Amino acid sequence: MNMIKVIRILLLASIIILFQNCNEDDISSNSNAELVTVGDNEYRPEFHFTPRNNWMNDPNGMVYYAGEYHLFYQYNPNESVWGPMHWGHAISKDLVNWEELPIALYPDNLGNIFSGSIVVDNNNTSGFKSGSESPLVAVFTHQNPENNKQTQSLAYSNDKGRTWTKYENNPVLVNNDKADFRDPKVSWHEGTQKWVMVLAAGDEIMFYTSSNLKNWVYKNSFGKNVGAHGGVWECPDLFKIKDANGQETWALLVSINPGGPNGGSGTQYFLGDFDGETFTSSQAETLWLDYGTDNYAGVTWSNEPNNRNLFMGWMSNWSYAQNVPTYSYRSAMTFPRTLHWQKNNGKSIIVSKLPTEMIYAIGGKVVENNNAGSRFELLNDETLGEGKFYLETTIDFSAINEAKIEWGNKSSSVVIKYNKIKGELILNRAESGYKFNNLNSNILKCPYVLPDSNQLKINMLVDKSSMEIFLNDGERVITALVFPLAPFKNLEITANEEIQFIEQIKINKLSK
Ligand code: FRU
């Protein structure tokens, strides 16, 4: 045997030994096929709504009535991929515990039931009232599966949303010129005493008004030459929004797919004025509600009892939603958030915060440290490994340029890095387990310049396969799915210098 042959055999032998020594932590570099064995239950969030079975996308018809937050949603009861859309239904009293109810709206001879909204018709403007309860009126898109034609229709409930009757004269709004004409969001406009509907049409928003929810008059359109136009506009929402002093302005949310800030689906917004018919905005920049890839088609609750702009989105992305490694069900909603107007150095933005109901999800303390530290380490921790926790930390960037939070195990992790000089946060999930192959970006970037205080407060809600990260009380949000192959029991916070930079850190379990 010559020398080269010997070396080859030795090399081969060492490769075999290397592979045999791989433990469960080391399989992250393998393909997504491994994930079949991890299974649904490891990934199903416990503090976010998921359907018991099958496919879900957009939140629909979110309305509060008689002590219950209703969540309807795009639902395919037959499979865990998109298909003929129904409206699934769930209710909650506390925004943490959700109860799934029977399907509310089924496809009919006008088509499938696409996205839409619900209002409480307290004054019975629609004439749908039949008992003692106020009628809930659903305004939704019928999609004809044969030609994809989209029209707007009504359904109503006189028993607190438990049963629904479709209006006999559906559809109530037709447009023969527009192929994409959908997702009506209706609200009551005090000034004009009229219902207002915002509707997505191609890559603009159309505004209609009505006095009875049945007859709609076109008023105006918004969107030409403003904002992002990398895809079709969907699921708009229009509402008044307050700043910390109670001053009001108007916000228009517009989901866009593709063309989001990190590819695929995303939600932009416009701040401006609305007089009951026309929305105007002098905003020059494109603003995004969330820089993660996994918050889409979100809108706010109607009739919210505390007058909050309470928001929830679909926690996925059309680029890969149908392939993620859950099989009996697919998709969760984001945790609800309250939206607020904030002016930073003359610039208006929307900030997103976790609602006070978050306390119903907070469990025992894992760590609390109010002293400055030059590094934080929690290793081999079972709570982290269960994938359900809430982290709050404040990092002082006065003397450092870069800090990093890493949640993972020996061989794979999610890395969240903020660089003060670049003014950018990067969430890197490329080596976090499941590979989001369909979206060419596992590295999510979020531009953010620190305030003069040089402080970055991070609140992070982790629930099995999702991370929702809020920077400085929601000035930026990054929502990202992650599917680890083996438990992530380690969390480390480090900086580019070995000096005191962690001002405070607290980790709590999540429990109901
Ligand atoms: C947004 C969307 C809507 C449509 C629905 C169909 O994700 O495409 O525009 O109504 O999903 O399921």
Short mmCIF file of N, CA and C in Angstrom, two decimals, residues 46 50 72 86-88 118 135 138 166 173 189 215 247 265 273 292 334 338 365 377 423 430 444 453 468 499-500 510:
data_model
loop_
_atom_site.label_atom_id
_atom_site.label_comp_id
_atom_site.label_asym_id
_atom_site.label_seq_id
_atom_site.Cartn_x
_atom_site.Cartn_y
_atom_site.Cartn_z
N GLU A 46 -47.56 28.42 22.84
CA GLU A 46 -48.58 28.23 23.86
C GLU A 46 -49.27 29.54 24.23
N THR A 50 -53.07 29.46 17.78
CA THR A 50 -52.88 28.57 16.62
C THR A 50 -54.17 27.77 16.46
N PHE A 72 -61.44 36.14 14.13
CA PHE A 72 -61.77 35.26 13.01
C PHE A 72 -60.49 35.19 12.17
N HIS A 86 -62.25 29.76 4.46
CA HIS A 86 -63.39 29.91 5.36
C HIS A 86 -62.98 30.97 6.39
N TRP A 87 -63.89 31.37 7.26
CA TRP A 87 -63.50 32.15 8.44
C TRP A 87 -63.54 31.23 9.65
N GLY A 88 -62.36 30.91 10.19
CA GLY A 88 -62.30 30.22 11.47
C GLY A 88 -62.63 31.22 12.56
N ILE A 118 -65.22 43.18 10.99
CA ILE A 118 -66.54 43.14 11.62
C ILE A 118 -66.74 44.44 12.40
N PRO A 135 -76.37 43.90 16.45
CA PRO A 135 -75.86 42.99 15.41
C PRO A 135 -74.37 43.20 15.16
N ALA A 138 -70.31 41.49 9.53
CA ALA A 138 -69.04 41.14 8.88
C ALA A 138 -69.07 41.65 7.45
N LYS A 166 -75.67 35.01 5.99
CA LYS A 166 -75.16 35.85 4.90
C LYS A 166 -76.32 36.71 4.39
N LEU A 173 -70.69 45.15 -3.10
CA LEU A 173 -69.75 46.04 -3.81
C LEU A 173 -68.97 45.25 -4.85
N HIS A 189 -67.04 56.69 11.25
CA HIS A 189 -66.40 58.00 11.28
C HIS A 189 -67.34 58.99 11.96
N ASN A 215 -75.04 49.98 1.07
CA ASN A 215 -74.79 50.76 -0.15
C ASN A 215 -73.50 51.55 0.04
N GLN A 247 -52.62 63.78 21.86
CA GLN A 247 -52.83 64.41 20.55
C GLN A 247 -53.11 63.33 19.51
N SER A 265 -43.36 39.12 2.61
CA SER A 265 -44.48 39.90 3.12
C SER A 265 -44.05 40.90 4.19
N ASP A 273 -53.74 62.62 7.56
CA ASP A 273 -55.06 63.16 7.93
C ASP A 273 -56.15 62.45 7.18
N GLY A 292 -39.22 42.34 11.14
CA GLY A 292 -39.06 40.90 11.00
C GLY A 292 -39.80 40.46 9.74
N THR A 334 -49.44 36.76 15.84
CA THR A 334 -48.51 37.45 16.74
C THR A 334 -49.19 37.59 18.09
N THR A 338 -50.29 46.96 21.31
CA THR A 338 -50.97 48.25 21.21
C THR A 338 -50.08 49.18 20.38
N LYS A 365 -39.77 33.96 38.05
CA LYS A 365 -38.53 34.61 37.65
C LYS A 365 -37.42 33.57 37.46
N GLU A 377 -24.46 35.20 31.07
CA GLU A 377 -24.42 33.81 30.60
C GLU A 377 -25.42 33.00 31.40
N GLY A 423 -25.74 51.62 13.02
CA GLY A 423 -27.14 51.95 13.30
C GLY A 423 -28.06 50.85 12.80
N ALA A 430 -29.82 32.02 10.28
CA ALA A 430 -29.33 31.11 9.24
C ALA A 430 -28.90 29.76 9.83
N LEU A 444 -32.03 39.00 9.06
CA LEU A 444 -33.02 40.07 9.02
C LEU A 444 -32.40 41.35 9.54
N SER A 453 -29.26 58.89 24.73
CA SER A 453 -28.92 58.18 25.97
C SER A 453 -27.97 57.01 25.72
N GLU A 468 -40.41 37.68 19.32
CA GLU A 468 -40.92 39.03 19.07
C GLU A 468 -40.05 39.98 19.88
N ILE A 499 -16.15 45.34 29.07
CA ILE A 499 -16.43 46.36 30.09
C ILE A 499 -17.90 46.26 30.49
N GLN A 500 -18.23 46.94 31.58
CA GLN A 500 -19.61 46.89 32.08
C GLN A 500 -20.55 47.52 31.04
N LEU A 510 -42.74 31.80 30.97
CA LEU A 510 -44.10 32.10 30.56
C LEU A 510 -44.97 31.01 31.16
#
